[in-house]
Amino acid sequence: MKVEVCNYYNDHKTACSLMIDDLVPVAVSKDGEFKSCNDWGYLTDKPSSLYAYFTEFLLRKYPEIKGTIFLPIDSQLYIPENQGYKVIKSGFDQEFLEFLKRIYSRFEFAFHGIKHAWENAENHTIHEFNNITSTEIQEIKQRLSDFSGSKGIVFNGGKFPGYKYNDIALNFIKDVKYNWWALSKDMLNKKSNKNLPLFNSELNIVEIPTNITGDIFKNFYWRNSKRRILSNLLKLNTLSHPIDLLRYFYENGIPITIQEHFQNQTTKGTRQPINIYDDIWSLDQIFGLLRGLDIWYTTCGEIADYYFNYINTSIKKTDNDSFDIISNKPFRSINITIRTASARLHFLDENIFIQGIRKKDGWVFNNLKSGSYRAL
């Protein structure tokens, strides 16, 4: 009898997670009016908020969407207010925390810095972890501890602001013992040897790739419309079509991790490139194409935990009908999925019987623990 550990939970072909940076209790307005197009999270999920817009034009249409929101804890304190824009902000107060609780069933929360990023005297953007010192790391650890203790939000992973960091920042990941991290954007919108999750033994984390930008369809059609005449004249190669890239990821079992921002209108007189308000049509195209495919919609944390379990699990056949699931490490969060030709299993360690789920030409069993099993 053939028994195999599945690459993804429920033996899905691949996984999909929507990664949203910079949800903070801030709104920025040029004309003093605050609504979805200039909200960063201050309006929570009120009717005029960005989250309400997001819900109406995407989440209600695609209730399967799940993902990870990256929270900068104190970035609202470092937003300049002398730029000619009206800025309203609060902290992680009770109203904002209640909002986060309401969306937690769909989105997990991940760490994205304390100060996040700011402008220096020369108007250059400083990313918090780019040239960070050991003293500053200790201050961050203390702020994180205070935040988790007072707000009840515990992070298991995250990413550095701007994907910028130094060696001291990498040691921070190791010290706080996170399970996963999104370290790079080098693989964005292209086929790369970095498109798959990877276990980083040096940091003891699973690295989650950032594979696609939420504006990929908008960007493709906009850039190609500008190039169309020149391309036709000079026979230039245009960008790969987003559909081809999505097909490549799906058919090769590569997770479809989609980079977005909540932040949109900035105090620098620009729009934040890649943000869910401006990219809603492109996001609709992405999720419309994925609908009906064999996809596990989940969070970055669950992708990382399942991958960690997968690479540390093996099957040992003990006779024709029996086998052991052996794990080299304790399972993280979500247990393993196996595929067999049998419809039922007897979990000998706990003397319980488990019914499989029919899928294609076999049977799938989810959330299995390590131990001894007999196929029935």
Short mmCIF file of C-alpha atoms in Angstrom, two decimals, residues 5-372:
data_model
loop_
_atom_site.label_atom_id
_atom_site.label_comp_id
_atom_site.label_asym_id
_atom_site.label_seq_id
_atom_site.Cartn_x
_atom_site.Cartn_y
_atom_site.Cartn_z
CA VAL A 5 2.98 12.91 2.94
CA CYS A 6 1.23 15.67 0.98
CA ASN A 7 3.01 18.87 -0.04
CA TYR A 8 0.12 21.00 1.23
CA TYR A 9 -2.71 20.66 3.70
CA ASN A 10 -5.62 18.56 2.34
CA ASP A 11 -3.38 17.59 -0.58
CA HIS A 12 -4.10 20.92 -2.29
CA LYS A 13 -2.14 21.73 -5.42
CA THR A 14 -0.78 24.91 -3.85
CA ALA A 15 -1.55 27.61 -1.27
CA CYS A 16 -2.56 31.26 -1.51
CA SER A 17 -2.09 34.03 1.04
CA LEU A 18 -2.78 37.76 0.76
CA MET A 19 0.01 39.71 2.49
CA ILE A 20 -0.99 43.25 3.52
CA ASP A 21 1.56 45.68 4.99
CA ASP A 22 1.04 48.74 7.17
CA LEU A 23 -2.41 48.56 8.71
CA VAL A 24 -2.18 51.38 11.25
CA PRO A 25 -4.72 53.68 12.98
CA VAL A 26 -4.03 56.64 10.67
CA ALA A 27 -5.76 58.51 7.85
CA VAL A 28 -4.19 61.19 5.64
CA SER A 29 -6.24 63.76 3.72
CA LYS A 30 -5.47 66.59 1.35
CA ASP A 31 -8.90 68.23 1.62
CA GLY A 32 -9.76 67.35 5.21
CA GLU A 33 -12.23 64.65 4.19
CA PHE A 34 -11.56 61.11 5.44
CA LYS A 35 -12.83 58.14 3.50
CA SER A 36 -11.70 54.83 2.03
CA CYS A 37 -9.29 56.34 -0.52
CA ASN A 38 -7.10 57.94 2.17
CA ASP A 39 -7.60 55.61 5.13
CA TRP A 40 -4.70 53.53 6.50
CA GLY A 41 -6.85 51.88 9.18
CA TYR A 42 -8.00 54.73 11.41
CA LEU A 43 -11.62 54.30 10.26
CA THR A 44 -11.48 50.58 11.22
CA ASP A 45 -14.40 48.86 9.44
CA LYS A 46 -16.86 51.78 9.54
CA PRO A 47 -18.93 52.34 6.35
CA SER A 48 -16.52 54.99 5.02
CA SER A 49 -13.38 52.99 5.83
CA LEU A 50 -10.88 51.31 3.53
CA TYR A 51 -11.67 47.95 5.11
CA ALA A 52 -15.37 48.42 4.27
CA TYR A 53 -14.40 49.23 0.65
CA PHE A 54 -12.09 46.19 0.63
CA THR A 55 -14.93 44.03 1.93
CA GLU A 56 -17.53 45.32 -0.50
CA PHE A 57 -15.42 45.03 -3.65
CA LEU A 58 -13.29 41.97 -2.89
CA LEU A 59 -13.84 40.00 0.32
CA ARG A 60 -17.60 39.62 -0.11
CA LYS A 61 -17.08 38.35 -3.65
CA TYR A 62 -14.23 36.00 -2.58
CA PRO A 63 -14.99 34.81 0.97
CA GLU A 64 -12.24 32.19 0.56
CA ILE A 65 -9.51 34.86 0.83
CA LYS A 66 -7.25 34.56 3.84
CA GLY A 67 -3.90 36.09 4.61
CA THR A 68 -1.50 37.93 6.86
CA ILE A 69 -1.52 41.58 7.93
CA PHE A 70 1.85 43.06 8.90
CA LEU A 71 1.50 45.53 11.76
CA PRO A 72 3.98 48.33 12.50
CA ILE A 73 3.29 48.96 16.18
CA ASP A 74 4.16 52.64 16.68
CA SER A 75 4.64 53.96 13.13
CA GLN A 76 1.77 56.41 13.56
CA LEU A 77 3.93 58.36 16.03
CA TYR A 78 6.54 59.08 13.36
CA ILE A 79 4.32 60.41 10.57
CA PRO A 80 5.25 64.03 9.74
CA GLU A 81 2.39 66.50 10.16
CA ASN A 82 3.92 69.57 8.52
CA GLN A 83 3.45 68.47 4.91
CA GLY A 84 0.25 70.37 4.14
CA TYR A 85 -1.95 67.31 4.71
CA LYS A 86 -4.37 66.72 7.54
CA VAL A 87 -3.45 63.62 9.53
CA ILE A 88 -5.66 61.92 12.09
CA LYS A 89 -4.38 59.06 14.19
CA SER A 90 -4.81 57.09 17.35
CA GLY A 91 -2.98 54.17 18.92
CA PHE A 92 -3.86 50.53 19.43
CA ASP A 93 -6.76 51.61 21.63
CA GLN A 94 -9.79 49.52 22.54
CA GLU A 95 -11.71 50.46 19.39
CA PHE A 96 -8.81 49.51 17.13
CA LEU A 97 -8.17 46.27 19.03
CA GLU A 98 -11.85 45.29 18.72
CA PHE A 99 -11.56 45.87 14.97
CA LEU A 100 -8.52 43.59 14.81
CA LYS A 101 -10.45 40.91 16.69
CA ARG A 102 -13.28 41.12 14.14
CA ILE A 103 -10.97 40.43 11.20
CA TYR A 104 -8.76 37.83 12.92
CA SER A 105 -10.72 34.87 11.58
CA ARG A 106 -9.54 35.86 8.09
CA PHE A 107 -6.16 37.49 8.77
CA GLU A 108 -3.36 36.64 11.16
CA PHE A 109 -1.13 39.46 12.40
CA ALA A 110 2.63 39.59 11.92
CA PHE A 111 5.39 41.90 13.11
CA HIS A 112 6.47 44.76 10.82
CA GLY A 113 8.58 46.96 13.04
CA ILE A 114 8.06 49.48 15.83
CA LYS A 115 8.87 52.83 14.19
CA HIS A 116 8.76 51.14 10.74
CA ALA A 117 10.19 53.94 8.54
CA TRP A 118 10.65 57.70 8.69
CA GLU A 119 12.26 60.65 6.91
CA ASN A 120 15.58 62.07 8.11
CA ALA A 121 16.70 65.72 7.87
CA GLU A 122 17.74 65.19 4.23
CA ASN A 123 14.30 63.75 3.38
CA HIS A 124 15.71 60.27 2.87
CA THR A 125 13.60 57.33 4.00
CA ILE A 126 15.14 55.41 6.90
CA HIS A 127 14.02 51.80 7.31
CA GLU A 128 14.10 50.75 10.93
CA PHE A 129 16.20 47.58 10.66
CA ASN A 130 18.54 48.61 7.84
CA ASN A 131 21.40 49.91 10.02
CA ILE A 132 20.05 48.97 13.42
CA THR A 133 22.29 48.74 16.50
CA SER A 134 22.29 46.21 19.35
CA THR A 135 21.04 48.89 21.75
CA GLU A 136 18.09 49.68 19.47
CA ILE A 137 17.29 45.95 19.19
CA GLN A 138 17.04 45.70 22.97
CA GLU A 139 14.61 48.64 22.97
CA ILE A 140 12.52 46.92 20.28
CA LYS A 141 12.41 43.67 22.25
CA GLN A 142 11.19 45.55 25.32
CA ARG A 143 8.53 47.41 23.33
CA LEU A 144 7.39 44.13 21.76
CA SER A 145 7.10 42.49 25.17
CA ASP A 146 5.11 45.43 26.54
CA PHE A 147 2.86 45.48 23.47
CA SER A 148 2.09 41.74 23.59
CA GLY A 149 1.44 41.89 27.32
CA SER A 150 -0.89 44.89 27.17
CA LYS A 151 -2.64 44.27 23.84
CA GLY A 152 -2.75 40.47 23.77
CA ILE A 153 -1.27 40.26 20.26
CA VAL A 154 1.55 37.72 19.92
CA PHE A 155 3.48 37.48 16.67
CA ASN A 156 4.88 34.23 15.22
CA GLY A 157 6.51 35.82 12.17
CA GLY A 158 6.90 38.98 10.16
CA LYS A 159 9.01 40.99 7.75
CA PHE A 160 11.40 43.93 7.97
CA PRO A 161 10.14 47.32 6.70
CA GLY A 162 11.22 47.72 3.08
CA TYR A 163 12.79 44.23 3.22
CA LYS A 164 15.93 46.01 4.49
CA TYR A 165 18.07 44.67 7.34
CA ASN A 166 21.58 44.02 8.62
CA ASP A 167 23.17 41.12 10.52
CA ILE A 168 22.03 42.47 13.89
CA ALA A 169 18.44 42.44 12.58
CA LEU A 170 18.83 38.79 11.53
CA ASN A 171 19.99 37.91 15.04
CA PHE A 172 16.82 39.60 16.33
CA ILE A 173 14.69 37.01 14.46
CA LYS A 174 16.69 34.22 16.06
CA ASP A 175 16.49 35.74 19.54
CA VAL A 176 12.73 36.23 19.55
CA LYS A 177 12.25 32.68 18.22
CA TYR A 178 9.75 33.46 15.48
CA ASN A 179 8.62 30.55 13.28
CA TRP A 180 8.75 32.31 9.92
CA TRP A 181 9.83 35.47 8.12
CA ALA A 182 9.42 37.07 4.69
CA LEU A 183 13.03 38.09 4.10
CA SER A 184 13.08 39.00 0.42
CA LYS A 185 11.13 40.43 -2.50
CA ASP A 186 13.69 39.38 -5.11
CA MET A 187 11.25 36.83 -6.56
CA LEU A 188 8.37 39.26 -7.12
CA ASN A 189 6.45 38.75 -10.38
CA LYS A 190 8.96 36.36 -11.90
CA LYS A 191 10.03 32.75 -12.02
CA SER A 192 12.86 32.31 -9.56
CA ASN A 193 14.61 29.65 -7.51
CA LYS A 194 13.40 31.67 -4.50
CA ASN A 195 9.67 31.19 -5.20
CA LEU A 196 9.28 28.26 -2.78
CA PRO A 197 9.37 28.24 1.04
CA LEU A 198 12.76 27.46 2.49
CA PHE A 199 13.92 26.41 5.95
CA ASN A 200 16.72 28.67 7.17
CA SER A 201 18.62 26.53 9.67
CA GLU A 202 20.82 29.47 10.69
CA LEU A 203 17.80 31.46 11.91
CA ASN A 204 15.56 28.43 12.64
CA ILE A 205 12.74 29.91 10.57
CA VAL A 206 10.80 29.09 7.44
CA GLU A 207 11.36 31.79 4.84
CA ILE A 208 8.11 32.67 3.08
CA PRO A 209 8.48 34.04 -0.47
CA THR A 210 6.69 37.16 -1.66
CA ASN A 211 5.75 36.04 -5.16
CA ILE A 212 3.22 38.42 -6.74
CA THR A 213 2.24 42.07 -6.42
CA GLY A 214 -1.46 42.83 -6.11
CA ASP A 215 -1.19 45.34 -8.96
CA ILE A 216 0.23 42.80 -11.44
CA PHE A 217 -2.69 43.06 -13.89
CA LYS A 218 -2.99 46.83 -13.64
CA ASN A 219 0.77 47.20 -14.03
CA PHE A 220 0.88 44.84 -17.01
CA TYR A 221 -1.87 46.57 -18.99
CA TRP A 222 -0.75 50.08 -18.09
CA ARG A 223 2.89 49.51 -19.03
CA ASN A 224 1.97 47.67 -22.19
CA SER A 225 -0.52 50.32 -23.30
CA LYS A 226 2.26 52.92 -23.06
CA ARG A 227 4.69 50.67 -24.93
CA ARG A 228 2.29 49.31 -27.53
CA ILE A 229 3.24 51.54 -30.48
CA LEU A 230 6.98 51.34 -29.76
CA SER A 231 6.79 47.58 -29.23
CA ASN A 232 5.01 47.07 -32.52
CA LEU A 233 7.56 49.18 -34.35
CA LEU A 234 10.70 47.75 -32.76
CA LYS A 235 9.42 44.22 -32.00
CA LEU A 236 10.29 44.56 -28.32
CA ASN A 237 9.45 41.80 -25.88
CA THR A 238 6.76 42.89 -23.45
CA LEU A 239 6.19 41.66 -19.94
CA SER A 240 5.14 38.07 -19.32
CA HIS A 241 1.38 37.93 -19.02
CA PRO A 242 0.18 37.65 -15.39
CA ILE A 243 -2.04 34.69 -16.35
CA ASP A 244 1.04 32.78 -17.52
CA LEU A 245 2.82 33.51 -14.24
CA LEU A 246 -0.15 32.46 -12.12
CA ARG A 247 -0.49 29.28 -14.18
CA TYR A 248 3.22 28.55 -13.68
CA PHE A 249 2.93 28.97 -9.89
CA TYR A 250 -0.20 26.83 -9.68
CA GLU A 251 0.98 23.98 -11.90
CA ASN A 252 4.34 23.79 -10.11
CA GLY A 253 2.90 23.86 -6.61
CA ILE A 254 4.40 27.25 -5.78
CA PRO A 255 2.55 29.28 -3.13
CA ILE A 256 0.72 32.32 -4.50
CA THR A 257 1.68 34.97 -1.96
CA ILE A 258 0.35 38.39 -2.92
CA GLN A 259 2.03 41.60 -1.72
CA GLU A 260 -0.19 44.57 -0.90
CA HIS A 261 -0.29 47.66 1.34
CA PHE A 262 -3.12 49.15 3.37
CA GLN A 263 -1.40 52.52 3.31
CA ASN A 264 -2.31 54.60 0.22
CA GLN A 265 -2.32 58.42 0.20
CA THR A 266 0.92 59.58 1.80
CA THR A 267 2.08 62.85 3.35
CA LYS A 268 4.69 63.19 0.54
CA GLY A 269 2.03 64.00 -2.06
CA THR A 270 2.18 60.57 -3.68
CA ARG A 271 0.25 57.32 -3.74
CA GLN A 272 1.85 54.31 -2.09
CA PRO A 273 2.70 51.95 -4.97
CA ILE A 274 0.79 48.71 -4.52
CA ASN A 275 -2.18 49.41 -2.25
CA ILE A 276 -5.53 47.66 -1.99
CA TYR A 277 -7.61 50.74 -2.83
CA ASP A 278 -5.90 51.40 -6.18
CA ASP A 279 -5.36 47.70 -6.97
CA ILE A 280 -8.84 46.36 -6.30
CA TRP A 281 -9.49 45.58 -10.00
CA SER A 282 -6.19 43.75 -10.33
CA LEU A 283 -6.86 41.76 -7.15
CA ASP A 284 -10.28 40.85 -8.55
CA GLN A 285 -8.59 39.48 -11.67
CA ILE A 286 -6.17 37.39 -9.58
CA PHE A 287 -8.77 35.81 -7.32
CA GLY A 288 -11.23 35.36 -10.18
CA LEU A 289 -8.66 33.29 -12.06
CA LEU A 290 -7.83 31.23 -8.98
CA ARG A 291 -11.46 30.42 -8.15
CA GLY A 292 -12.31 26.79 -8.77
CA LEU A 293 -8.69 25.66 -8.63
CA ASP A 294 -7.36 23.27 -5.99
CA ILE A 295 -5.97 25.92 -3.63
CA TRP A 296 -5.47 26.12 0.12
CA TYR A 297 -6.41 29.68 1.12
CA THR A 298 -4.52 30.35 4.31
CA THR A 299 -2.06 32.54 6.22
CA CYS A 300 1.69 32.85 5.84
CA GLY A 301 2.03 31.33 9.30
CA GLU A 302 0.09 28.21 8.38
CA ILE A 303 2.02 27.79 5.12
CA ALA A 304 5.24 28.01 7.13
CA ASP A 305 4.09 25.63 9.87
CA TYR A 306 2.85 23.02 7.41
CA TYR A 307 6.09 23.26 5.43
CA PHE A 308 8.13 22.84 8.62
CA ASN A 309 6.09 19.74 9.51
CA TYR A 310 6.41 18.41 5.96
CA ILE A 311 10.20 18.59 5.79
CA ASN A 312 10.50 16.96 9.22
CA THR A 313 8.09 14.06 8.57
CA SER A 314 8.73 10.63 7.11
CA ILE A 315 6.69 7.45 6.62
CA LYS A 316 8.01 4.06 7.74
CA LYS A 317 6.13 0.99 6.50
CA THR A 318 5.87 -1.70 9.21
CA ASP A 319 3.91 -4.25 7.14
CA ASN A 320 1.60 -4.29 4.10
CA ASP A 321 -1.19 -2.42 5.90
CA SER A 322 0.61 -0.60 8.70
CA PHE A 323 2.94 2.38 8.87
CA ASP A 324 4.41 4.90 11.28
CA ILE A 325 4.33 8.67 10.84
CA ILE A 326 7.68 9.82 12.20
CA SER A 327 8.40 13.45 13.00
CA ASN A 328 11.94 14.70 13.68
CA LYS A 329 10.54 17.82 15.38
CA PRO A 330 7.34 18.59 17.32
CA PHE A 331 4.60 19.64 14.89
CA ARG A 332 3.90 23.36 14.65
CA SER A 333 0.26 24.49 14.81
CA ILE A 334 -1.21 22.41 11.99
CA ASN A 335 -0.59 18.65 11.76
CA ILE A 336 0.34 16.73 8.64
CA THR A 337 -1.79 15.47 5.72
CA ILE A 338 -1.21 12.05 4.14
CA ARG A 339 -2.60 10.33 1.07
CA THR A 340 -3.37 6.60 0.82
CA ALA A 341 -5.48 4.15 -1.20
CA SER A 342 -7.51 3.23 1.91
CA ALA A 343 -10.69 4.96 3.05
CA ARG A 344 -10.15 4.51 6.81
CA LEU A 345 -7.25 4.44 9.22
CA HIS A 346 -6.90 2.99 12.70
CA PHE A 347 -4.68 5.27 14.84
CA LEU A 348 -3.21 2.61 17.09
CA ASP A 349 -1.68 4.97 19.65
CA GLU A 350 -5.09 6.33 20.68
CA ASN A 351 -7.26 3.45 19.41
CA ILE A 352 -9.40 5.71 17.25
CA PHE A 353 -10.69 5.26 13.69
CA ILE A 354 -10.37 8.03 11.12
CA GLN A 355 -12.43 8.44 7.96
CA GLY A 356 -10.56 9.79 4.94
CA ILE A 357 -11.72 12.32 2.37
CA ARG A 358 -12.05 11.09 -1.20
CA LYS A 359 -9.83 13.07 -3.55
CA LYS A 360 -9.00 12.12 -7.15
CA ASP A 361 -7.86 8.49 -7.13
CA GLY A 362 -7.10 8.20 -3.40
CA TRP A 363 -8.03 9.18 0.15
CA VAL A 364 -6.69 12.14 2.11
CA PHE A 365 -6.32 12.33 5.90
CA ASN A 366 -5.74 15.73 7.52
CA ASN A 367 -4.29 16.74 10.87
CA LEU A 368 -2.61 13.42 11.55
CA LYS A 369 -0.27 13.15 14.52
CA SER A 370 2.96 11.21 14.58
CA GLY A 371 2.44 7.59 15.63
CA SER A 372 1.39 4.17 14.38
#
